[in-house]
Coordinates of C-alpha atoms in Angstrom, one line a residue:
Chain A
X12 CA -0.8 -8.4 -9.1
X13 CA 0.5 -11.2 -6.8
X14 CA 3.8 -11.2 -5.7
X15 CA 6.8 -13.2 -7.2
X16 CA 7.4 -14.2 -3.4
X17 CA 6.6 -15.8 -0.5
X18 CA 8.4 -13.4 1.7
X19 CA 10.0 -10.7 2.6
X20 CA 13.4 -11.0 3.5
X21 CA 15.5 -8.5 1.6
X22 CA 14.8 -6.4 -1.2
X23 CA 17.8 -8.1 -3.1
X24 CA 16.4 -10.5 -6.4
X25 CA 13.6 -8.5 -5.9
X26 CA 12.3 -7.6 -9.2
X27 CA 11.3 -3.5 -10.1
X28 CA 7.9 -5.2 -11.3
X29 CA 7.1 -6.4 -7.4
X30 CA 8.6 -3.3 -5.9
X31 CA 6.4 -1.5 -8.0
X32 CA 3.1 -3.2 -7.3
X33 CA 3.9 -2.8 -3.4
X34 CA 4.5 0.7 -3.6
X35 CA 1.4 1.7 -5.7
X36 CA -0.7 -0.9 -3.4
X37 CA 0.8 1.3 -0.7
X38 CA -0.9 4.3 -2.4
X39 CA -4.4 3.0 -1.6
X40 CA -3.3 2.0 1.5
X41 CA -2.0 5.4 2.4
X42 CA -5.8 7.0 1.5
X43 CA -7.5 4.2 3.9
X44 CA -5.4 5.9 7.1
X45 CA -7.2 9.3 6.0
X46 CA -10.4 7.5 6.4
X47 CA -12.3 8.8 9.5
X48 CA -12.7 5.1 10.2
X49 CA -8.9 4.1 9.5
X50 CA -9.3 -0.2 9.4
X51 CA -10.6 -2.6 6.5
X52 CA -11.3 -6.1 6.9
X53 CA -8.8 -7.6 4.7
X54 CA -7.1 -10.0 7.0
X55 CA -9.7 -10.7 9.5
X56 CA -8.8 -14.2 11.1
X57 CA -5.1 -13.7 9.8
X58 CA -2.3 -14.2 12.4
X59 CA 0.3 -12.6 12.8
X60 CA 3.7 -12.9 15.2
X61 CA 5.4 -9.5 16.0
X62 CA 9.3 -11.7 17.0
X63 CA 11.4 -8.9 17.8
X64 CA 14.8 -10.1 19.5
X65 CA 16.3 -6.7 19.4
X66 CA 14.5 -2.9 21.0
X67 CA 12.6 -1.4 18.7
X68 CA 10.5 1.4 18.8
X69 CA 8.9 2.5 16.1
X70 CA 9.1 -0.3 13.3
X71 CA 7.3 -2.3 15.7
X72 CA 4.1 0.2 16.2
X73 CA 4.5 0.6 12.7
X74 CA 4.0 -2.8 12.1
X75 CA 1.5 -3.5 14.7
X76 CA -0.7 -0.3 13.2
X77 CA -0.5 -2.0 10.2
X78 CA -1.7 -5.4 11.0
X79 CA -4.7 -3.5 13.4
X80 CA -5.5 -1.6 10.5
X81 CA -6.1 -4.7 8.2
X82 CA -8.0 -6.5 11.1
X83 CA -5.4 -9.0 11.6
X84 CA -4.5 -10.7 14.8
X85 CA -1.1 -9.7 16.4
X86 CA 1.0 -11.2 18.9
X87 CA 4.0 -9.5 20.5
X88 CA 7.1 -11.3 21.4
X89 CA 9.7 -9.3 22.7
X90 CA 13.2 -11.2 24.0
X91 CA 13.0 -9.2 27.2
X92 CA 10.2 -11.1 28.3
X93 CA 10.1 -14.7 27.3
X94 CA 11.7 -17.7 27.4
X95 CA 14.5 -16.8 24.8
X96 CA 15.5 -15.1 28.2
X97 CA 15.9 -19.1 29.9
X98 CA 18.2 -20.6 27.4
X99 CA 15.5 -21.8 24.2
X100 CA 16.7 -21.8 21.2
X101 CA 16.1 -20.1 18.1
X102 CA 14.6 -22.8 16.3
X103 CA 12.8 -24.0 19.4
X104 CA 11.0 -20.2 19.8
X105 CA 10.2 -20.3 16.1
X106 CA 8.7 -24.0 16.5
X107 CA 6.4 -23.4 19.4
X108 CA 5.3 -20.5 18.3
X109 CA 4.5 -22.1 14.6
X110 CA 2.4 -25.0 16.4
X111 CA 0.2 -22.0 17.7
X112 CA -1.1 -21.7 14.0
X113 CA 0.1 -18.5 12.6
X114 CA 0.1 -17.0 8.6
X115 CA 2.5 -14.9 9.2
X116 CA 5.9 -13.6 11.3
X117 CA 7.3 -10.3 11.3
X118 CA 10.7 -10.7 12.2
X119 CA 13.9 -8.5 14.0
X120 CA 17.1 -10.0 15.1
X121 CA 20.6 -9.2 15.7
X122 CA 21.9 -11.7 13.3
X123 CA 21.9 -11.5 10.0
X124 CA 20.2 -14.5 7.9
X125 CA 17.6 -15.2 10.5
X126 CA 14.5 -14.7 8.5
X127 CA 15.9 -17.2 6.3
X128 CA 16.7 -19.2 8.3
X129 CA 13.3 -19.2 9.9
X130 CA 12.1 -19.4 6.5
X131 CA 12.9 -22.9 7.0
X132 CA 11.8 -23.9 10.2
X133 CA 8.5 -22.8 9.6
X134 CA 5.3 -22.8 7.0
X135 CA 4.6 -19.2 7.4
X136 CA 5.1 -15.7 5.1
X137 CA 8.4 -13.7 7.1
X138 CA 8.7 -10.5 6.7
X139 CA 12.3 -9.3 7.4
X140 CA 11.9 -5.9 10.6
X141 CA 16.0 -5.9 10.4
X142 CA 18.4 -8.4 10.2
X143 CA 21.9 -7.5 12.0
X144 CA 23.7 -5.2 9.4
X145 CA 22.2 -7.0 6.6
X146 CA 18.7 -5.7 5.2
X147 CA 15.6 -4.0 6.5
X148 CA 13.2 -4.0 3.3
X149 CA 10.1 -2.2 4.7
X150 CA 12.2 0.7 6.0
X151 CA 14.0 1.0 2.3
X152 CA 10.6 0.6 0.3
X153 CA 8.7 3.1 2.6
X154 CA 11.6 5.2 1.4
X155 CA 11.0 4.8 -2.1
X156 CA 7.6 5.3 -1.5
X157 CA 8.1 8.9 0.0
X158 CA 10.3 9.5 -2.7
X159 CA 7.9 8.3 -5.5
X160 CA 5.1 10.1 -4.0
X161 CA 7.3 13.5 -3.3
X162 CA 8.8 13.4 -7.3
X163 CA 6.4 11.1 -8.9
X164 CA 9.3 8.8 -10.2
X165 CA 12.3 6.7 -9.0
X166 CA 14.4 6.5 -12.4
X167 CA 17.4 8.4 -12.1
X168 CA 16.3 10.4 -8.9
X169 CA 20.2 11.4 -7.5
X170 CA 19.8 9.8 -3.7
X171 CA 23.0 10.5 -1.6
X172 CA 23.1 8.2 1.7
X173 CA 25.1 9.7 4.2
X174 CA 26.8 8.3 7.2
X175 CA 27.8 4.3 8.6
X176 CA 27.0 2.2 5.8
X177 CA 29.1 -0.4 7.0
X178 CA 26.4 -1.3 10.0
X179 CA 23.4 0.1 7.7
X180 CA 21.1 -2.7 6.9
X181 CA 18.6 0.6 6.3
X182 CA 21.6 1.4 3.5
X183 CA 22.0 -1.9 3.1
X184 CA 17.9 -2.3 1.6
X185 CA 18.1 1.3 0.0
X186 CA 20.8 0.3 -2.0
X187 CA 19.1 -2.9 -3.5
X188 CA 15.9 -1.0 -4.2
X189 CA 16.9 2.0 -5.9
X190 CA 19.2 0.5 -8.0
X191 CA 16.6 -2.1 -8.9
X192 CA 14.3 0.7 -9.4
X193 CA 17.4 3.3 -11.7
X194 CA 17.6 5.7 -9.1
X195 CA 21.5 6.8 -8.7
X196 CA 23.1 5.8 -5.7
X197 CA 25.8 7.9 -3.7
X198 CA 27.4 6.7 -0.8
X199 CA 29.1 9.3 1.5
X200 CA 30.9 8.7 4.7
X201 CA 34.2 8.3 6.8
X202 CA 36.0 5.2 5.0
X203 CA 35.7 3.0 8.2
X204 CA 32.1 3.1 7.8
X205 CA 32.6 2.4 4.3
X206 CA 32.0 -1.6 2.7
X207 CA 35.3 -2.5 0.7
X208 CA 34.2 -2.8 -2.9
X209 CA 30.4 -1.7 -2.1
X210 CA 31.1 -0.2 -5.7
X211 CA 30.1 -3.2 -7.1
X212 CA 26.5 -2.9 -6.1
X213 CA 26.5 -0.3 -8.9
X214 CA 26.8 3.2 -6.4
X215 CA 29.6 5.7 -6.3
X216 CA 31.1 6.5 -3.2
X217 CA 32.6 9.9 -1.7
X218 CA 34.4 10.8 1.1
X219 CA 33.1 14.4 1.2
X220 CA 29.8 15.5 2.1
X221 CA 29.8 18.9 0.2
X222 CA 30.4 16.6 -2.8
X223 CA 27.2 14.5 -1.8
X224 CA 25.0 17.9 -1.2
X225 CA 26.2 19.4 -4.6
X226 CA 25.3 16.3 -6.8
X227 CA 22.1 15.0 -4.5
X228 CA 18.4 15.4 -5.4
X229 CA 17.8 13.7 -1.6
X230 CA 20.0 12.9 1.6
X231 CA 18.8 9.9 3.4
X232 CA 21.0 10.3 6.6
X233 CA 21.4 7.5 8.2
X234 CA 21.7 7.6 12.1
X235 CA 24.7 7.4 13.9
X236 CA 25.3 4.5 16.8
X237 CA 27.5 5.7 19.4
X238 CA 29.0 2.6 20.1
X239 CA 30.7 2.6 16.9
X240 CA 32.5 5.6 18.3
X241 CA 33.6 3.7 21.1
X242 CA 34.4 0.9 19.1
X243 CA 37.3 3.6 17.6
X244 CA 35.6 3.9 14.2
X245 CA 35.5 7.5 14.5
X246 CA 37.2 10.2 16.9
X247 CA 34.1 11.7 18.0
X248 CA 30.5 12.7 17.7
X249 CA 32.3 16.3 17.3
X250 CA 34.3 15.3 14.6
X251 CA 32.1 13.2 12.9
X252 CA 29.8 16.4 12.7
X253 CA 32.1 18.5 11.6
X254 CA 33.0 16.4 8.4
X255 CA 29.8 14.6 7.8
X256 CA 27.2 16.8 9.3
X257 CA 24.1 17.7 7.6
X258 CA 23.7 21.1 8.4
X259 CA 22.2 24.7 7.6
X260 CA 25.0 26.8 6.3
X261 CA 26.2 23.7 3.9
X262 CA 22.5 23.0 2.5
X263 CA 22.5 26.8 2.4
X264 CA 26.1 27.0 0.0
X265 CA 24.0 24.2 -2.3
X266 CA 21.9 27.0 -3.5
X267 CA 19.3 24.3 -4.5
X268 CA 16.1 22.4 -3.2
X269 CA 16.9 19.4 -1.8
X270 CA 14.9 16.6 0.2
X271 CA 16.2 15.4 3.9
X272 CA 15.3 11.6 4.8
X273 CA 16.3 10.1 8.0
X274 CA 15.1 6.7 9.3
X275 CA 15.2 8.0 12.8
X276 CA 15.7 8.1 16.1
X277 CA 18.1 11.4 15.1
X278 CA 21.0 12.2 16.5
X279 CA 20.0 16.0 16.7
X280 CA 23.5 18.4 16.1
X281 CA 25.2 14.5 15.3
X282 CA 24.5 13.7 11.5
X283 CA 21.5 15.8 11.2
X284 CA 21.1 19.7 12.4
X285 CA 17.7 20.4 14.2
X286 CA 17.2 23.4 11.8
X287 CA 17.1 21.1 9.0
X288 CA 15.3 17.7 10.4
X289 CA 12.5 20.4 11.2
X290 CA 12.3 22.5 7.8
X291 CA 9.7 21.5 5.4
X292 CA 11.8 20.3 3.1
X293 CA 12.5 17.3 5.5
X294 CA 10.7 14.7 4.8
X295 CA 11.0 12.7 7.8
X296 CA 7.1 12.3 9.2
X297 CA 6.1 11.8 6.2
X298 CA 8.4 8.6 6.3
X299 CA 6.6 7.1 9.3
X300 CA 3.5 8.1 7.9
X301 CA 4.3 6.3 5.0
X302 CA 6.1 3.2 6.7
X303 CA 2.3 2.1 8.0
X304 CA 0.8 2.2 4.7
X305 CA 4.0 0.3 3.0
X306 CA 3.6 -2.1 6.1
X307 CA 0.2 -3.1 5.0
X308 CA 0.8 -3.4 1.6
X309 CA 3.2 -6.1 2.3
X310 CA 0.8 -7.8 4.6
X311 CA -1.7 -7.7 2.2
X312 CA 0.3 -8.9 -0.6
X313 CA 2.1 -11.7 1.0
X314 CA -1.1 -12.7 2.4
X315 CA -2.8 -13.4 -0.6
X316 CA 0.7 -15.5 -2.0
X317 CA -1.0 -18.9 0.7
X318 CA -2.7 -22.0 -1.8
X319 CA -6.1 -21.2 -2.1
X320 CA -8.8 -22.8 0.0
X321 CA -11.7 -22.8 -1.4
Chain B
X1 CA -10.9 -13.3 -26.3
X2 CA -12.9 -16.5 -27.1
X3 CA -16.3 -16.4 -26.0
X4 CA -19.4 -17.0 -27.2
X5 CA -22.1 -14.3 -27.3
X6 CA -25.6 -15.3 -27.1
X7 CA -27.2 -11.9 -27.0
X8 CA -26.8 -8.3 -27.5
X9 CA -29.2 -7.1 -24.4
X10 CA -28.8 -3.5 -24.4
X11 CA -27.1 -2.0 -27.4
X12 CA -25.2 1.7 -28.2
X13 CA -28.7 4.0 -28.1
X14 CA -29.9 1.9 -25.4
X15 CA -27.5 2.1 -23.0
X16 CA -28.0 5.9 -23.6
X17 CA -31.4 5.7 -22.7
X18 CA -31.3 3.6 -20.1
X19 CA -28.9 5.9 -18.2
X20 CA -30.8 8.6 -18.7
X21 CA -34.4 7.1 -17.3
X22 CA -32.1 5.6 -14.4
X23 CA -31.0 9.6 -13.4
X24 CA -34.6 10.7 -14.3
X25 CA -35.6 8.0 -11.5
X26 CA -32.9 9.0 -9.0
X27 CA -34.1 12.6 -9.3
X28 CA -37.7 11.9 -8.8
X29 CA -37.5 9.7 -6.2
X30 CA -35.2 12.3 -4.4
X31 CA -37.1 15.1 -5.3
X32 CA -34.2 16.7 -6.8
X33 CA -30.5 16.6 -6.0
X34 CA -29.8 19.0 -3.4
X35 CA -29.1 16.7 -0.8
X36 CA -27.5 13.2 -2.4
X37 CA -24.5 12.2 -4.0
X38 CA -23.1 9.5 -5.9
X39 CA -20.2 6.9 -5.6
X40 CA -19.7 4.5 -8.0
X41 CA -17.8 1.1 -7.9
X42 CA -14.7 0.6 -9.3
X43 CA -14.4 -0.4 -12.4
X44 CA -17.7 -0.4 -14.4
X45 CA -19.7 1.1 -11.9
X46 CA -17.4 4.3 -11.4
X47 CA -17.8 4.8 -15.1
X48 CA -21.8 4.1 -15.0
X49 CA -22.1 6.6 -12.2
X50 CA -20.3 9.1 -14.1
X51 CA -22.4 9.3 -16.7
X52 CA -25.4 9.2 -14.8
X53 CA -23.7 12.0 -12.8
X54 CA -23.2 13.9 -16.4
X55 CA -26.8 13.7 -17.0
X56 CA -27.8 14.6 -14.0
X57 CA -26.0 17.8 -14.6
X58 CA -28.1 18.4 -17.9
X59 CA -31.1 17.7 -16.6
X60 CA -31.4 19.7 -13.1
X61 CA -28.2 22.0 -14.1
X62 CA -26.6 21.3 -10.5
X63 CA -23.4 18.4 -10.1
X64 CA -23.6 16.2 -7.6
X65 CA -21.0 15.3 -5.4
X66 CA -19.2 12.1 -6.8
X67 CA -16.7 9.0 -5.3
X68 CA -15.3 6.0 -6.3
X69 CA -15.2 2.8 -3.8
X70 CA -12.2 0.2 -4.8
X71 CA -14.1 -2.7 -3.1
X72 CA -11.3 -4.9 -3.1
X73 CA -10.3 -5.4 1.3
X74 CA -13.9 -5.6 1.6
X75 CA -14.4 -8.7 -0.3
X76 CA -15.5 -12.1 1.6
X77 CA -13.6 -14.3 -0.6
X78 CA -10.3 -12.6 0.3
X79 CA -9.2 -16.2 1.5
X80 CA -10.6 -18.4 -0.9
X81 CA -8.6 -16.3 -4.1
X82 CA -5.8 -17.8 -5.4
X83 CA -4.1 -14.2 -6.8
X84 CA -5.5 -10.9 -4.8
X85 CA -6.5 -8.2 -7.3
X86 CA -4.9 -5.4 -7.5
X87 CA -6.3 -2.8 -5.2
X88 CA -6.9 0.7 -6.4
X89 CA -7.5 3.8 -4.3
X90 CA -11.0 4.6 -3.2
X91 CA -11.8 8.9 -3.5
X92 CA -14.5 9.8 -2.0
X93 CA -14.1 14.0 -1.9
X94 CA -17.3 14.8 0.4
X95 CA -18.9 14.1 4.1
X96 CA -21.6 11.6 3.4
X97 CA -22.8 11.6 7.0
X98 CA -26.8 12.8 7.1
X99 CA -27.4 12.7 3.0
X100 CA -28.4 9.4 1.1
X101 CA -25.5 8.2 -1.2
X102 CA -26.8 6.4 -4.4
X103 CA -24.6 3.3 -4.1
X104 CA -24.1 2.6 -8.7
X105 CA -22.5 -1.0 -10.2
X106 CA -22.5 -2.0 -13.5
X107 CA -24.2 -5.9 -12.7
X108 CA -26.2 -6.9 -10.0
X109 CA -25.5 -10.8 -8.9
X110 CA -24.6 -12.4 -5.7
X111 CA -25.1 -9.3 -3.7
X112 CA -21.6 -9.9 -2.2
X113 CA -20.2 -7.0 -4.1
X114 CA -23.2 -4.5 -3.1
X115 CA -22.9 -6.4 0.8
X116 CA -19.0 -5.0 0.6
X117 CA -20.3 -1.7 -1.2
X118 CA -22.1 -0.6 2.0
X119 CA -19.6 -2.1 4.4
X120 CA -17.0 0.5 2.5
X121 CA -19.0 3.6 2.4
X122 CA -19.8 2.8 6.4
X123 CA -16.3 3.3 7.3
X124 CA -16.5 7.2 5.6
X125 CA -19.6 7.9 7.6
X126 CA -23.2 7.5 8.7
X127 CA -25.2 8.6 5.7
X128 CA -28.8 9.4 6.0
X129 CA -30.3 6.6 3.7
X130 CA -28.1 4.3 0.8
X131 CA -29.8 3.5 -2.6
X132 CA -28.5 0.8 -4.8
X133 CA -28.7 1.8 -8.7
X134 CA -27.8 -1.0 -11.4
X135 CA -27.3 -1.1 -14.8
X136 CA -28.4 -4.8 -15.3
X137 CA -29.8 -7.0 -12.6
X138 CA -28.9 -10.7 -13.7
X139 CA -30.5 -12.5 -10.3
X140 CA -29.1 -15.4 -8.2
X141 CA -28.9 -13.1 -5.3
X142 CA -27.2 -14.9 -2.2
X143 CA -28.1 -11.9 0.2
X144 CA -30.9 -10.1 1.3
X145 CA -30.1 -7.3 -1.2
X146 CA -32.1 -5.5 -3.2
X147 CA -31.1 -2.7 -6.0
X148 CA -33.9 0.3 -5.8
X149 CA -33.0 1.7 -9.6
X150 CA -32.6 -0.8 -12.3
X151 CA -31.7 -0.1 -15.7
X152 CA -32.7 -3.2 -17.2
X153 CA -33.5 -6.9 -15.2
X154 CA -32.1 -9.8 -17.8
X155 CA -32.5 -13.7 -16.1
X156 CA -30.0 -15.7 -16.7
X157 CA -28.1 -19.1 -16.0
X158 CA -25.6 -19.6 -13.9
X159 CA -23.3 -20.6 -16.9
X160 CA -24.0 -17.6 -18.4
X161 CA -22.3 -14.3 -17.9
X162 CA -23.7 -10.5 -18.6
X163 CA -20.7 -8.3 -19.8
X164 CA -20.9 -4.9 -19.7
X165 CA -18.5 -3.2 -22.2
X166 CA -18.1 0.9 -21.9
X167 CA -16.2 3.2 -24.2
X168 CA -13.6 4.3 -21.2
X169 CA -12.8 1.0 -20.5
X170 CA -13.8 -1.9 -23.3
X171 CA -13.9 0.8 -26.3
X172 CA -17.7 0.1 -27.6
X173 CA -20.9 0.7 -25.3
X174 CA -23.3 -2.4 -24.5
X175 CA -24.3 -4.9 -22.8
X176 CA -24.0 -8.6 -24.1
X177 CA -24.8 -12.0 -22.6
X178 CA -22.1 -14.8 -22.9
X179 CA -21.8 -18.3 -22.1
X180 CA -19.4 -18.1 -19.4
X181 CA -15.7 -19.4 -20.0
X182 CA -15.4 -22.9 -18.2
X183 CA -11.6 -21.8 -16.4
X184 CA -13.9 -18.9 -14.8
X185 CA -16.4 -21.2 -13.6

């Protein structure tokens, strides 16, 4: 089943039909990295521009597995080495890279709207790595993914996310999605690091995290930047753990099974307890596991979405 | 759906027999089924192995091991389709290195399909020997390929089609021959 779009640059207007064929073309996807001979030859002679402007650790391997392991070509471009570095501009970057032939770019930037805007600059699928506080798609539907595989179903799965949903674009794509696909959305955190009227979206919001355990199915805890504390948002990482905390003894008052996501790097004794990122109902590998396979399927998918040539 | 049939090649009872010489063949030639196993390709062909599988069982009283192949990432005319078809997951539940894998499809044409058969079952392991078993061979082979069992060789034009309709997935069991549908063409 193609694809209603082009590309990938937030999961909003994305319908539950295309979220659902990426996620179960993810499934076969996810067998293939079992193989002892983890790599198909789907998108040999395919492109594909890696443009991060912003540090990133894992979504980049991630993404870069995922094009190896479909036999596409990858290029890195990383703003600490290039010529972003002497003054070019966006659209310039985006240009001369373009006129190198590519099929496809894999885009991160601090800014909000890029990927559109490169949308438009270039005749290339672009897939959105994180956009500023706006959306990061793969990371949300490599979520849903986990969750689909862990419950077998989306549809009114109770998914609390806990912590800065203000600067989330990870909340900010998990939102969109599970709405899209009927899973009920709670939003828990300290009201700085709360959107005004996020209600709208059609989530709940709380201001108490014992509320968010009780009612929850799954936590996706989002991490916690520390420049937000020094940007007076919140007193401290101490205090911010001590309301908003995911930790043993309240998991343990819950008296119930519950699932732990976190979209890492984790803030160990922050918003997540070691105790509980390790314990096996966490979730968390499994997640970057699962963010290769999800990678490829949107490779694969917007891939096939170019005019035919033959 | 609107085509025209030209022929009923093999019908209900032959299909039956025809699977059944086609496992008596893979056993011979074998001698016996300790040592292979079968994988099918999705869709037809999983079903087609199955039941050759099934008889298998009857005959020599032992299963053998059994996988599915989704051919789909293999393909070489990835690039030159409009829509990608959906891809399905590939389960292949055994070690294939050192045993021959009987390689099963429900049509034997181009060869590209067989070509991205092998390329598949490579990436799961070295196997000791792969043998290609068809249901119908139609001809117009554009590789070097060659099926070792064949249930039943029909020539045909290349504006004609064999369709091979099974009770899991098409409801009825034959095999008919069809002028081909011009959008397909």
């Amino acid at each position: 089943m193609p694809l209603q779009q082009k590309h990938l640059l937030g999961l909003e207007g994305v319908s539950a039909a295309d979220i659902t064929a990426i996620l179960e073309t993810a499934r076969t996807f996810r067998e293939i990295l079992e193989r002892p001979i983890p790599k198909v030859p789907t998108l040999r002679g395919q492109t594909v521009v890696n443009l991060f402007f912003e540090p990133s650790t894992r979504t980049r391997i991630s993404f870069e597995l995922a094009e190896k392991r479909l036999s596409a070509d990858s290029v890195n471009f990383t703003t600490s080495s290039s010529s972003v570095k002497k003054g070019e501009t966006l659209k310039d970057t985006i240009r001369n890279i373009a006129a190198m032939k590519i099929d496809m770019v894999v885009v991160r930037h601090q800014s909000a709207g890029v990927p559109l805007f490169l949308t438009r600059c270039v005749d290339a699928a672009i897939i959105n790595a994180g956009d500023g506080a706006h959306e990061h798609p793969t990371q949300a539907l490599l979520d849903m993914f986990t969750l689909r595989e862990k419950f077998g179903r989306l549809e009114g799965l109770r998914v609390a996310i806990i912590g800065d949903i203000s600067h989330s674009r990870v909340a900010g794509s998990n939102i969109r999605g599970l709405v899209t696909m009927g899973a009920e959305v709670l939003l828990c955190g300290p009201r700085t690091l709360m959107p005004r009227e996020v209600e709208r979206f059609g989530v709940r919001v709380t201001h108490d995290i014992e509320e968010a355990i009780a009612w929850a199915d799954v936590l996706n805890v989002l991490r916690i930047q520390l420049e937000r504390q020094e940007a007076g948002l919140f007193p401290s990482l101490r205090e911010y753990h001590a309301e908003f905390g995911v930790t043993l003894p309240r998991l343990e008052r819950a008296k119930k099974e519950i699932t732990i996501m976190h979209p890492g790097p984790i803030n160990r004794g922050v918003e997540l307890d070691s105790d509980v990122a390790d314990a096996d109902y966490s979730v968390i590998l499994d997640q970057v596991t699962n963010g290769v396979a999800v990678r490829m399927a949107v490779l694969y998918l917007l891939s096939g979405n170019e005019e035919s040539v033959g | 759906m609107d085509v025209k049939v030209k022929a009923v090649v093999i019908d209900k009872e032959g299909l039956k027999r025809t699977i059944s010489r086609l496992a008596f063949e893979i056993i011979e030639r074998n001698h016996g089924v300790d040592k292979i196993a079968i994988v099918g390709v999705r869709t037809r062909g999983a079903f087609v192995a199955e039941r050759i599988v099934k008889r298998i069982e009857e005959l020599e009283g032992k299963r053998v091991p059994y996988g599915v192949l989704d051919i789909t990432l293999y393909r070489d005319d990835f690039r030159k389709r409009l829509r990608q078809p959906v891809v399905q997951v590939t389960d292949i539940p055994f070690e294939i290195d050192d045993i021959p894998v009987v390689i099963v499809d429900d049509v034997l044409f181009t060869g590209r399909t067989s070509r991205a058969a092998m390329d598949a079952l490579m990436d799961f392991g070295r196997p000791a020997a792969i043998e290609l078993a068809v249901l119908v061979d139609r001809g117009h082979r554009e590789l070097p390929i060659h099926a070792d069992y064949v249930g039943k060789s029909i020539p045909t034009s290349i504006g004609e089609e064999v369709q091979v309709r099974l009770k899991e997935s098409d409801g009825e069991d034959c095999v008919l021959l069809v002028e081909s549908p011009k959008e397909a063409q």
